[in-house]
CSV table of C-alpha atoms in Angstrom, one decimal:
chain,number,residue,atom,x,y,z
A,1,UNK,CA,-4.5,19.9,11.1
A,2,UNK,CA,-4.1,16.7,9.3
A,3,UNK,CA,-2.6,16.1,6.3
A,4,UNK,CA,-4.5,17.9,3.2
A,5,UNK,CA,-4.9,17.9,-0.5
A,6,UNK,CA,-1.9,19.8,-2.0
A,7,UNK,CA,0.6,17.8,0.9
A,8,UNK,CA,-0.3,14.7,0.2
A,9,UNK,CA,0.5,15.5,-3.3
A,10,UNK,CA,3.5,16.4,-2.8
A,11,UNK,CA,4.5,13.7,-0.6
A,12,UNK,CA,3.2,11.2,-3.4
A,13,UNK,CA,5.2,12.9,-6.1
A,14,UNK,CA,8.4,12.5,-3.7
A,15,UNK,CA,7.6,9.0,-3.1
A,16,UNK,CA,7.1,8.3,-7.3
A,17,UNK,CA,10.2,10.0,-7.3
A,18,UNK,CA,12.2,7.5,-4.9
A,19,UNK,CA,13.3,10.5,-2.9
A,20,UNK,CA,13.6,10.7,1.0
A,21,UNK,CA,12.5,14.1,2.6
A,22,UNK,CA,16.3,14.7,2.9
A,23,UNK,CA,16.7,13.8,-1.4
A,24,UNK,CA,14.1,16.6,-2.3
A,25,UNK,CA,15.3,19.2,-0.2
A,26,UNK,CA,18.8,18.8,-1.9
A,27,UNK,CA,17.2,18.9,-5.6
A,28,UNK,CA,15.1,22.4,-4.7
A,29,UNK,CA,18.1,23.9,-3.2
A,30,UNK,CA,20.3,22.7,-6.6
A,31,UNK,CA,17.3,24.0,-8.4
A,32,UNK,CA,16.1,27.5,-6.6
A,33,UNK,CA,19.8,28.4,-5.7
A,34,UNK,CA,18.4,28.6,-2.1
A,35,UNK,CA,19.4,26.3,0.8
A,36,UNK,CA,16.4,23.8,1.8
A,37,UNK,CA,16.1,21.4,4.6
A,38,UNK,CA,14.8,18.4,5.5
A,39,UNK,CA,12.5,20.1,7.8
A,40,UNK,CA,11.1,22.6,5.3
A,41,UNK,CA,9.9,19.5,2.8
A,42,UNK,CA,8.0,18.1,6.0
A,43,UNK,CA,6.5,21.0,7.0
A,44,UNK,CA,5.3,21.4,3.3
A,45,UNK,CA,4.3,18.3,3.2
A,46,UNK,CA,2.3,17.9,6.1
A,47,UNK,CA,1.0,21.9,5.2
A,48,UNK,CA,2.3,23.5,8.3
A,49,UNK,CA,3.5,25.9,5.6
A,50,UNK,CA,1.7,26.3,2.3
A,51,UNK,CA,4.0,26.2,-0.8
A,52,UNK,CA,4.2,29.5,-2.3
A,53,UNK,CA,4.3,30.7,-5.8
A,54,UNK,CA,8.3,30.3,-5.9
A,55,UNK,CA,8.9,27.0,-4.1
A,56,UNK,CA,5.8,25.7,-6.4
A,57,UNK,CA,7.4,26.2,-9.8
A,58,UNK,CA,10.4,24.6,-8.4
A,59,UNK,CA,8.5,21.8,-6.8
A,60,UNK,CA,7.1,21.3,-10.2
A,61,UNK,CA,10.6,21.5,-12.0
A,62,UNK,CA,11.9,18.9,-9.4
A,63,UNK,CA,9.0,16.1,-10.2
A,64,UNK,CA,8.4,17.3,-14.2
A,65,UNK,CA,4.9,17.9,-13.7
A,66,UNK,CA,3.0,21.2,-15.0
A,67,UNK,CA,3.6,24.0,-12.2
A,68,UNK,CA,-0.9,24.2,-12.5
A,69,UNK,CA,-1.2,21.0,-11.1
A,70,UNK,CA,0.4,21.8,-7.9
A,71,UNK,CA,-0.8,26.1,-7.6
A,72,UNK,CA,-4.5,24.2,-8.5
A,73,UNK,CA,-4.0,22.3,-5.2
A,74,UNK,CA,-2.8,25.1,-3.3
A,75,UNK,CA,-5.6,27.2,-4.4
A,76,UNK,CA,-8.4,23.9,-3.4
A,77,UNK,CA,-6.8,23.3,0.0
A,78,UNK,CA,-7.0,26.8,0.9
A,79,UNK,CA,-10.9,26.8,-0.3
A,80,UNK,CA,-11.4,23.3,1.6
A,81,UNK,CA,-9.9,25.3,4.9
A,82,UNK,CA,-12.4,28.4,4.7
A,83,UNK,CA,-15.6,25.3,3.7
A,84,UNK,CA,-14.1,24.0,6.9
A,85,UNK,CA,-14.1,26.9,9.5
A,86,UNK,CA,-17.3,27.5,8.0
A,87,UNK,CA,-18.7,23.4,8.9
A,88,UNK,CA,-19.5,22.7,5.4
A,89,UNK,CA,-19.2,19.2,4.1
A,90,UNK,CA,-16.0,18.4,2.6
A,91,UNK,CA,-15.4,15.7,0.1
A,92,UNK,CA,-12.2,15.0,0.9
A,93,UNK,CA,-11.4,11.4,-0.8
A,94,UNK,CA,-12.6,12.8,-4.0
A,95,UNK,CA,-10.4,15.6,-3.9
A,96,UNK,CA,-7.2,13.6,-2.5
A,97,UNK,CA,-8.2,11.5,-5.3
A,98,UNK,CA,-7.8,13.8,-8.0
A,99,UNK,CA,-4.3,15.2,-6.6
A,100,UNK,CA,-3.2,12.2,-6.7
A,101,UNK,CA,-4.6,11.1,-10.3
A,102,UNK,CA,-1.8,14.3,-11.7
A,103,UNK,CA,0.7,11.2,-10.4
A,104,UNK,CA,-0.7,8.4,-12.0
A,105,UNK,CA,2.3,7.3,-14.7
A,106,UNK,CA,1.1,5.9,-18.1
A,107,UNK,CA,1.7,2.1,-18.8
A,108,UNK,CA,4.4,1.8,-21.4
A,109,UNK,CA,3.8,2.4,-24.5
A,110,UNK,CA,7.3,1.7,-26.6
A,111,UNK,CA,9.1,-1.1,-26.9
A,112,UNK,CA,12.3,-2.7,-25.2
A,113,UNK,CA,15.6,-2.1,-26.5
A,114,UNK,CA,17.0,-4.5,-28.6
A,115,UNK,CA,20.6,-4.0,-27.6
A,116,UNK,CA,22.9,-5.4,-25.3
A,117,UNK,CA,21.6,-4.2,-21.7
A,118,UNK,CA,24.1,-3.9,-18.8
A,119,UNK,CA,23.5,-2.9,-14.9
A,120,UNK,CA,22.9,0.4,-15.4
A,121,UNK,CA,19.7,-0.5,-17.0
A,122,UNK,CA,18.6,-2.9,-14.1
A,123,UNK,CA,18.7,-0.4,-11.8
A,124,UNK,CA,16.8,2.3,-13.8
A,125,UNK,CA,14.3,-0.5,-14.0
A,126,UNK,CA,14.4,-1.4,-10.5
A,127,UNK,CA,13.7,2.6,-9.7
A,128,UNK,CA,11.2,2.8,-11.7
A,129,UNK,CA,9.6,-0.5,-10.5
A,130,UNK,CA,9.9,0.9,-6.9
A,131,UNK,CA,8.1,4.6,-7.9
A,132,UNK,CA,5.3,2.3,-9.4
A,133,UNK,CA,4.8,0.3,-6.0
A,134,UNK,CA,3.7,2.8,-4.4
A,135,UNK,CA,0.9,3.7,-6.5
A,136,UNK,CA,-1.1,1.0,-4.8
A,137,UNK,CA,-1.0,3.3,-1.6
A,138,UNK,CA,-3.8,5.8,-2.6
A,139,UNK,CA,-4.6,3.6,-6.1
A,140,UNK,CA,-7.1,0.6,-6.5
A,141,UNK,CA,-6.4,-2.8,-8.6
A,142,UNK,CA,-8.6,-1.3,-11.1
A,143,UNK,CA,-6.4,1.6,-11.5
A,144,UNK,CA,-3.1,-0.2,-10.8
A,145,UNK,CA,-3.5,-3.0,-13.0
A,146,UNK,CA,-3.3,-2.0,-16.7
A,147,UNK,CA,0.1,0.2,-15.4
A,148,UNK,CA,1.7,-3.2,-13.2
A,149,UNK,CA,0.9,-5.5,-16.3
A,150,UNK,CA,2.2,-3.1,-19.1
A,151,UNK,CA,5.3,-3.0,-16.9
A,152,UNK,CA,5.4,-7.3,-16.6
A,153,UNK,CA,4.9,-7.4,-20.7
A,154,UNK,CA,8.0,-4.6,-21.3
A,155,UNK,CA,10.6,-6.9,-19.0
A,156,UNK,CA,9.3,-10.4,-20.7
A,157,UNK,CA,10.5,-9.2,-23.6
A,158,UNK,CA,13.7,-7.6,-22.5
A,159,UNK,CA,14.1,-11.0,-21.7
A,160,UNK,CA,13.2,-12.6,-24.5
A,161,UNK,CA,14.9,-9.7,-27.3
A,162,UNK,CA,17.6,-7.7,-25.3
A,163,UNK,CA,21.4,-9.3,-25.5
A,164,UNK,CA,22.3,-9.4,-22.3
A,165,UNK,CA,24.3,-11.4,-19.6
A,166,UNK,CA,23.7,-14.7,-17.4
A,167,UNK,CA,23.8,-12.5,-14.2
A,168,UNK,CA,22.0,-9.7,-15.5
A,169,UNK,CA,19.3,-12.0,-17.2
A,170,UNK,CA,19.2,-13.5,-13.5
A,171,UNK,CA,18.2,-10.2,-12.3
A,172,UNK,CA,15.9,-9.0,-15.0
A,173,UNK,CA,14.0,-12.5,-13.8
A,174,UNK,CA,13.9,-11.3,-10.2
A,175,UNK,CA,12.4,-7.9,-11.2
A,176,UNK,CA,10.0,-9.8,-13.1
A,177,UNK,CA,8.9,-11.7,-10.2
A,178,UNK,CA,8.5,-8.2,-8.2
A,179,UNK,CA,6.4,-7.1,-11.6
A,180,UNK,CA,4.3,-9.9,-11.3
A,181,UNK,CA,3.7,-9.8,-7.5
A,182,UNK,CA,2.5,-6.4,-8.0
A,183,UNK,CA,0.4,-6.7,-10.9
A,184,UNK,CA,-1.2,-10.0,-9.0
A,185,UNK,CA,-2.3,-8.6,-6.0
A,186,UNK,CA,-4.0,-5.2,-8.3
A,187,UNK,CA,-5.8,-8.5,-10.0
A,188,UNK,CA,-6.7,-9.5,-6.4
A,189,UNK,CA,-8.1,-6.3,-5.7
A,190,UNK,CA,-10.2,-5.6,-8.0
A,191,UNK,CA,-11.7,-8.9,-7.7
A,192,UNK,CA,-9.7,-11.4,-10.5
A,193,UNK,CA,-8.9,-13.8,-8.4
A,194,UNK,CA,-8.0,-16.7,-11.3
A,195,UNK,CA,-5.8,-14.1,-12.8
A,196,UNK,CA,-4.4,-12.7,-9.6
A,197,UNK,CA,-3.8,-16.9,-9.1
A,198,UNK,CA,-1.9,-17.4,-12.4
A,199,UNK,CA,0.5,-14.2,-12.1
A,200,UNK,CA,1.5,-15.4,-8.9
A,201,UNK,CA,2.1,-18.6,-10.4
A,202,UNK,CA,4.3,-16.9,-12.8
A,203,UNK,CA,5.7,-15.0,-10.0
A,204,UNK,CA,6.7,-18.0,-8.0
A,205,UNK,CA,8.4,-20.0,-11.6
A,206,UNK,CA,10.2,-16.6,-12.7
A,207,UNK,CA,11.9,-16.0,-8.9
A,208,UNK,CA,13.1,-19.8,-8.5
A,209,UNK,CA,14.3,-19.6,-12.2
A,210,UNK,CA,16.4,-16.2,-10.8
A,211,UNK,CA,17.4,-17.9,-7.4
A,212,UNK,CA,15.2,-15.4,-5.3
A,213,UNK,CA,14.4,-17.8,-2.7
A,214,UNK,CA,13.0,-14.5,-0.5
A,215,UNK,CA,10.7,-13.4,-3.6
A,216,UNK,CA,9.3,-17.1,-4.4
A,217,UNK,CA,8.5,-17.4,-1.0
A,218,UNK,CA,6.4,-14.0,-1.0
A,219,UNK,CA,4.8,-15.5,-4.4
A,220,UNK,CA,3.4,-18.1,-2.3
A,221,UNK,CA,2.5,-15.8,0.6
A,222,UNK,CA,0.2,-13.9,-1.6
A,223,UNK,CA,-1.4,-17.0,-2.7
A,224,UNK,CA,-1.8,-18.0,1.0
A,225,UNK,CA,-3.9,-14.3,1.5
A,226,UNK,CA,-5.5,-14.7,-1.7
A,227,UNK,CA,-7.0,-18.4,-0.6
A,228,UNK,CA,-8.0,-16.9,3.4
A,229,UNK,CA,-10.1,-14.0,1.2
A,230,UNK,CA,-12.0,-17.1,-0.9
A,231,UNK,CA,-13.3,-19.0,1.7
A,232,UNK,CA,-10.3,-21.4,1.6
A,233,UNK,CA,-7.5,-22.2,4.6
A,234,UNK,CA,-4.2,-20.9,3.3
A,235,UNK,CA,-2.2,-22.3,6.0
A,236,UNK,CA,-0.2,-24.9,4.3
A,237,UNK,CA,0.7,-22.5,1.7
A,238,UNK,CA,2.1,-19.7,4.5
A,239,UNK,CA,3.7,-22.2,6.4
A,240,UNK,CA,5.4,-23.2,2.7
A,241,UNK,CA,6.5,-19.4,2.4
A,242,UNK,CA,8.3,-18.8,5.3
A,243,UNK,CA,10.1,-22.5,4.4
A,244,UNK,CA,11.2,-21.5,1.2
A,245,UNK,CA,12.0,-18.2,1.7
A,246,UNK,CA,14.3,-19.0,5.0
A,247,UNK,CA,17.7,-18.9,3.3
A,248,UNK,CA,17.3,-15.3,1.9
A,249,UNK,CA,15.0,-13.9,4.1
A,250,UNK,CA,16.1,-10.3,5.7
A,251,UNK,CA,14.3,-9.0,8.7
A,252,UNK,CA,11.3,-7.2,7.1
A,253,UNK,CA,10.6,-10.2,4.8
A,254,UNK,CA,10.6,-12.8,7.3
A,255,UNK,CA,8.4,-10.3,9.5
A,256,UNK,CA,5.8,-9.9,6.6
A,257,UNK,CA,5.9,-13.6,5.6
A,258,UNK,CA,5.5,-14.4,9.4
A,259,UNK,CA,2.5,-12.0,9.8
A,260,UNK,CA,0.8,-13.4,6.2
A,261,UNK,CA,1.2,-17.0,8.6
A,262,UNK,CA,-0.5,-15.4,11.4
A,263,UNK,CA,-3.8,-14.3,9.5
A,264,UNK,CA,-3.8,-17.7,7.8
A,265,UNK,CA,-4.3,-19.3,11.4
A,266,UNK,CA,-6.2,-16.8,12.6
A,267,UNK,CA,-9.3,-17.4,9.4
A,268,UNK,CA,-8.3,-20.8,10.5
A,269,UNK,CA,-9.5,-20.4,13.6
A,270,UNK,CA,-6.1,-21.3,15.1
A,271,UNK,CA,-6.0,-18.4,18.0
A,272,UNK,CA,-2.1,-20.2,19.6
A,273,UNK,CA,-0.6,-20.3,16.1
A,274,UNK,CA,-1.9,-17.4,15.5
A,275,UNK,CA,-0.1,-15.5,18.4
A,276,UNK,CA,2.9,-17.8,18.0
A,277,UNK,CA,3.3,-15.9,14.0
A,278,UNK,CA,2.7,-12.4,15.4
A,279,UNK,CA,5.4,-12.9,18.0
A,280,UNK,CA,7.9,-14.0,15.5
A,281,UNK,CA,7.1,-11.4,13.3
A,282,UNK,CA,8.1,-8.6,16.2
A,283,UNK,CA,11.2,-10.6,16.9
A,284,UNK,CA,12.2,-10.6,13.3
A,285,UNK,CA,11.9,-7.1,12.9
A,286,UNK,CA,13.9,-6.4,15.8
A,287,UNK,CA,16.8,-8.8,14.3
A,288,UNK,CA,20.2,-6.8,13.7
A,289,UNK,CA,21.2,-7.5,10.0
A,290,UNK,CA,23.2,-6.1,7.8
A,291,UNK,CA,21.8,-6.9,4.4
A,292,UNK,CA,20.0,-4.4,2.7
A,293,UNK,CA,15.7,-4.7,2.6
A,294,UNK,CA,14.2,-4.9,-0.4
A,295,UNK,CA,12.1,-2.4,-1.8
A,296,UNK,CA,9.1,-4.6,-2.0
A,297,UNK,CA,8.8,-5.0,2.1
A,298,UNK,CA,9.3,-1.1,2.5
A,299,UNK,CA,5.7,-0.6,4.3
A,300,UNK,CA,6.6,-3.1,7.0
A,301,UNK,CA,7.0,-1.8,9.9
A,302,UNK,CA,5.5,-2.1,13.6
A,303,UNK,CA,2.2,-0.5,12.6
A,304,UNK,CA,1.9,-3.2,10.4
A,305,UNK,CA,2.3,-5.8,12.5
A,306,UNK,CA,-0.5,-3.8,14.5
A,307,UNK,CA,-2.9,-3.6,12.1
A,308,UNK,CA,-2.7,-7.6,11.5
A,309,UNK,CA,-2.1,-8.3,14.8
A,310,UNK,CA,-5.6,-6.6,15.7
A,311,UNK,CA,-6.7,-8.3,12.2
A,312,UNK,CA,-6.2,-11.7,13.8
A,313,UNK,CA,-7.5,-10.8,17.0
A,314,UNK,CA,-10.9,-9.6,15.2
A,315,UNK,CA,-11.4,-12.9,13.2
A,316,UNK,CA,-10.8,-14.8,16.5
A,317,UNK,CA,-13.2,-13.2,17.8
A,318,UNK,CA,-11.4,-11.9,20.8
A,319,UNK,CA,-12.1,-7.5,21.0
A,320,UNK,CA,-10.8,-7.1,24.0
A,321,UNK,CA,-7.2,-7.8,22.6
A,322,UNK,CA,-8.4,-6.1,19.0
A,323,UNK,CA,-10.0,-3.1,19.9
A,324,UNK,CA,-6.8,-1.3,21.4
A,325,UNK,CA,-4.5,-2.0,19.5
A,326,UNK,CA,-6.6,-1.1,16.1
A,327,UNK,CA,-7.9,2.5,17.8
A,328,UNK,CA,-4.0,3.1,18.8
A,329,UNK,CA,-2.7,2.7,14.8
A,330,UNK,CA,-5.8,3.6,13.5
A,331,UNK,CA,-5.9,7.1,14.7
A,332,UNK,CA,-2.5,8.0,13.2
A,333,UNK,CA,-3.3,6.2,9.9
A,334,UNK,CA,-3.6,8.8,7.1
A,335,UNK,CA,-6.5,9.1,4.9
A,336,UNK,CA,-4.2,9.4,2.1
A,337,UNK,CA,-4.7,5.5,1.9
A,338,UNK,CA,-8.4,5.4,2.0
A,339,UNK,CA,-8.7,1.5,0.6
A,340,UNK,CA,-6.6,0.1,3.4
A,341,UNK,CA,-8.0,2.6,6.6
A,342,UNK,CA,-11.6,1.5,5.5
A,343,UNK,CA,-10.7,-2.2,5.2
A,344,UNK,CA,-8.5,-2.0,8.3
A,345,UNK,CA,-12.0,0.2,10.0
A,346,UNK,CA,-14.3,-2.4,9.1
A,347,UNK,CA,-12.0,-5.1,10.8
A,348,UNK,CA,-12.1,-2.3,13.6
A,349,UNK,CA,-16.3,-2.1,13.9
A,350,UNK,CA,-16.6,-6.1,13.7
A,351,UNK,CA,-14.8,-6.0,17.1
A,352,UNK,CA,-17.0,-2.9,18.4
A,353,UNK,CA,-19.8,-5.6,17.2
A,354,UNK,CA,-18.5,-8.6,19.2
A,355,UNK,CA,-17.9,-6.0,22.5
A,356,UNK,CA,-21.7,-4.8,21.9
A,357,UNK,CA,-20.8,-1.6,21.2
A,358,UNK,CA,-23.4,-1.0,18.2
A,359,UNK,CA,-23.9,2.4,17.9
A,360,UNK,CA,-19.7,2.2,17.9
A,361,UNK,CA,-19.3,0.1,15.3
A,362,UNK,CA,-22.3,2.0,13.1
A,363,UNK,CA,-20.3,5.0,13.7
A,364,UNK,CA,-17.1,2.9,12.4
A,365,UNK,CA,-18.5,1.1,9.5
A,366,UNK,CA,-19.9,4.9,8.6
A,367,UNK,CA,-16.1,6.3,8.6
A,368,UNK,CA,-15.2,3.2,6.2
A,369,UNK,CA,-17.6,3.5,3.8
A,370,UNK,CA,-16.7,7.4,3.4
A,371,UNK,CA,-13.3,6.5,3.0
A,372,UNK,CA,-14.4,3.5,0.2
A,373,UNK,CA,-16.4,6.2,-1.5
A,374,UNK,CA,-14.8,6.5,-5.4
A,375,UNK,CA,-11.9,3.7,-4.9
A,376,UNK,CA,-11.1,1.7,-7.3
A,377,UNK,CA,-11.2,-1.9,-5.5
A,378,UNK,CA,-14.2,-4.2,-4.4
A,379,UNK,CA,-12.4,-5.3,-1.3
A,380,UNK,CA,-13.7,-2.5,0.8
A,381,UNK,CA,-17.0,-2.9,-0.6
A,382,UNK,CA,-17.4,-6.7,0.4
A,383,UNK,CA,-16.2,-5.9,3.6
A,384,UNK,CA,-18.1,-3.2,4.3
A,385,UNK,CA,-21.3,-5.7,3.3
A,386,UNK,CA,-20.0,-8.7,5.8
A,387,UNK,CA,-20.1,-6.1,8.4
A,388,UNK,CA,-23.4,-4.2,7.4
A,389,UNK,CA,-25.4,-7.3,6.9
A,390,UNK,CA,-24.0,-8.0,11.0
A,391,UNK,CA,-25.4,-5.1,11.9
A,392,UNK,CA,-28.7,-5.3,10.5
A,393,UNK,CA,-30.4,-7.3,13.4
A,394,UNK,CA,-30.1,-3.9,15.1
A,395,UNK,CA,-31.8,-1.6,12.7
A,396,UNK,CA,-34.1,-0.5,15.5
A,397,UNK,CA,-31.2,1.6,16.8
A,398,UNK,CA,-31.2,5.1,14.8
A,399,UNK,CA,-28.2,5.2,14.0
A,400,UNK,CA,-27.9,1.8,12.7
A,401,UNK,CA,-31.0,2.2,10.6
A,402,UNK,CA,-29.6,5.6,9.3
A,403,UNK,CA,-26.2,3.9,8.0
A,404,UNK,CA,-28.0,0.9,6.5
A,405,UNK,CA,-30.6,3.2,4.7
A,406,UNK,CA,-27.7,5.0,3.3
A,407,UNK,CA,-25.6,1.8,2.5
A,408,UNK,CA,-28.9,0.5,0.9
A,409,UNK,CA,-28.6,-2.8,3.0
């Protein structure tokens, strides 16, 4: 069985957390007195064992959440089993979504500390700046955004109040070009482009300002994306980012500013380039390097390059190359991250579309819009219309007619 309600909660309380599988079981076993493995967190996790009432209070002591949170979970993903078995109609997005809302941390509310700040305090604001990035996994711009932007206000003015030294004001300006990243692309999201424009902008000023050549160059890689999604080429721009960023770039950063270049060509209509991008990216993951990744390129991996490889491939139109390669990373996407496997599906029916494969890509565009139901971003929505309004010269097929009907298109 794939992952369910109360797992996924608990996997997104570990990740708030900035624990590994191997971190938690250490704090239950230093919290229950029992010994816990790495193996026992993933099989909770992924519900091959259901918590029970002992490991749930302690789960809940680990993560400082009310123990009812996590029994109400256990007690719904039981009843969403037996509605299974039985073939009734499980709204599964809705109920993921209100696991994971028990995470959601509130935007700050006080105000920064006035006294002399040292390292210590970076890094507790560097943790906490990492537990907050992975909101947008399961979490819309709409969502997102009022927590990313309270976070950008509370380090401006650390900055500007706070006593504090040249290096670790140089590092407080870095974290504020992370802040500003993230609370950009939740503006981008939910559809504010001109603001999602001006924070990366800000993003861009505050990392030259703190020497973060790598975070700069991201600044402008966002800006490249953000241009592709407004009808505008955002090639000179990603060609800029991998520039700039060159001197610091690690591995996963060049990989992700690399594939950012490849979907720039490939809205461009530049099918060699293109390839040329996603090649480089595969390379650079594979380069051996010593340096440390940042947190902000933690989600790169080969499955990314995938996705935007079959991305690309889509766009040019070219399914035979896009088809595969989406179904393969597709299938062992969770559901967890509903915004990004429905845009990622709609990408995924255009190609079905291109092959002829209509009833296919209904069936595709279907499984998106399921997944878009109750998130809080209009990209899945816009792409769900692109590919809708496709389909509609074949509303004589049934099932076509059927999903356009429901979509209202």
């Amino acid at each position: 069985m794939d992952q369910q309600g109360v797992g996924a909660l608990l996997r997104l309380l570990r990740e708030r957390a900035g624990r590994s599988q191997g971190d938690q079981a250490e704090v239950l076993s230093e919290l229950s007195g029992r010994a816990v493995t790495r193996n026992e967190v993933s099989r909770w996790e992924s519900e091959r064992r259901l918590v029970t009432p002992f490991w749930q209070t302690h789960f809940a002591a680990s993560f400082d959440v009310d123990a009812q949170a996590i029994r109400r979970a256990v007690a719904a993903t039981r009843a969403e089993r037996r509605r299974a078995k039985t073939g009734e109609v499980v709204q599964r997005r809705e109920f993921i979504g209100a696991m994971a809302a028990l995470a959601i941390p509130l935007a700050r509310t006080e105000q920064p500390t006035t006294r002399r700040i040292g390292q210590s305090d970076i890094d507790e604001l560097r943790r906490r700046t990492a537990r907050l990035r992975r909101l947008d996994n399961i979490m819309g711009g709409a969502e997102t955004y009022p927590v990313y932007t309270a976070e950008v206000d509370f380090t401006q003015r650390l900055l500007r109040e706070s006593s504090h030294a040249i290096e670790i004001g140089q590092q407080l300006r870095a974290l504020l070009a992370e802040q500003q990243q993230q609370a950009g692309w939740a503006a981008f999201d939910h559809g504010q482009h001109a603001l999602a424009q001006r924070l990366y902008s800000d993003s861009r000023q505050a990392a030259e300002e703190a020497g973060a050549l790598d975070l700069a160059g991201n600044a402008l890689a966002y800006a490249a994306y953000q241009q592709t999604a407004t009808s505008q080429s955002g090639t000179a721009l990603a060609i800029d980012s991998c520039d700039v960023a060159r001197p610091m770039a690690t591995p996963k950063v060049n990989a992700l500013l690399l594939e950012r270049k490849a979907w720039a060509h490939a809205t461009a209509g530049e099918a060699q380039e293109a390839d040329r991008a996603l090649n480089l990216a595969r390379e650079a993951l594979q380069t051996r390097d010593d340096r440390p990744e940042p947190d902000w390129v933690f989600w790169v991996d080969e499955a990314e390059i995938d996705i935007m490889a079959g991305r690309c491939w889509t766009e040019l139109r070219r399914p035979l190359r896009a088809v595969p390669v989406l179904e393969r990373v597709l299938s062992g996407f969770d559901d967890t991250h509903a915004r990004d496997k429905a845009l990622y599906l709609t990408w995924l029916a255009t190609s079905y579309l291109e092959a002829r494969e209509v009833e296919q890509a209904a069936a595709t565009l279907a499984r998106a819009a399921d997944l878009a139901a109750g998130v809080s971003s209009v990209r899945p929505a816009v792409r769900i219309g692109v590919v809708a309004r496709r389909l509609a010269r074949y509303r004589s097929t049934p099932v076509v007619a059927d999903l356009l009907t429901r979509l209202g298109a």
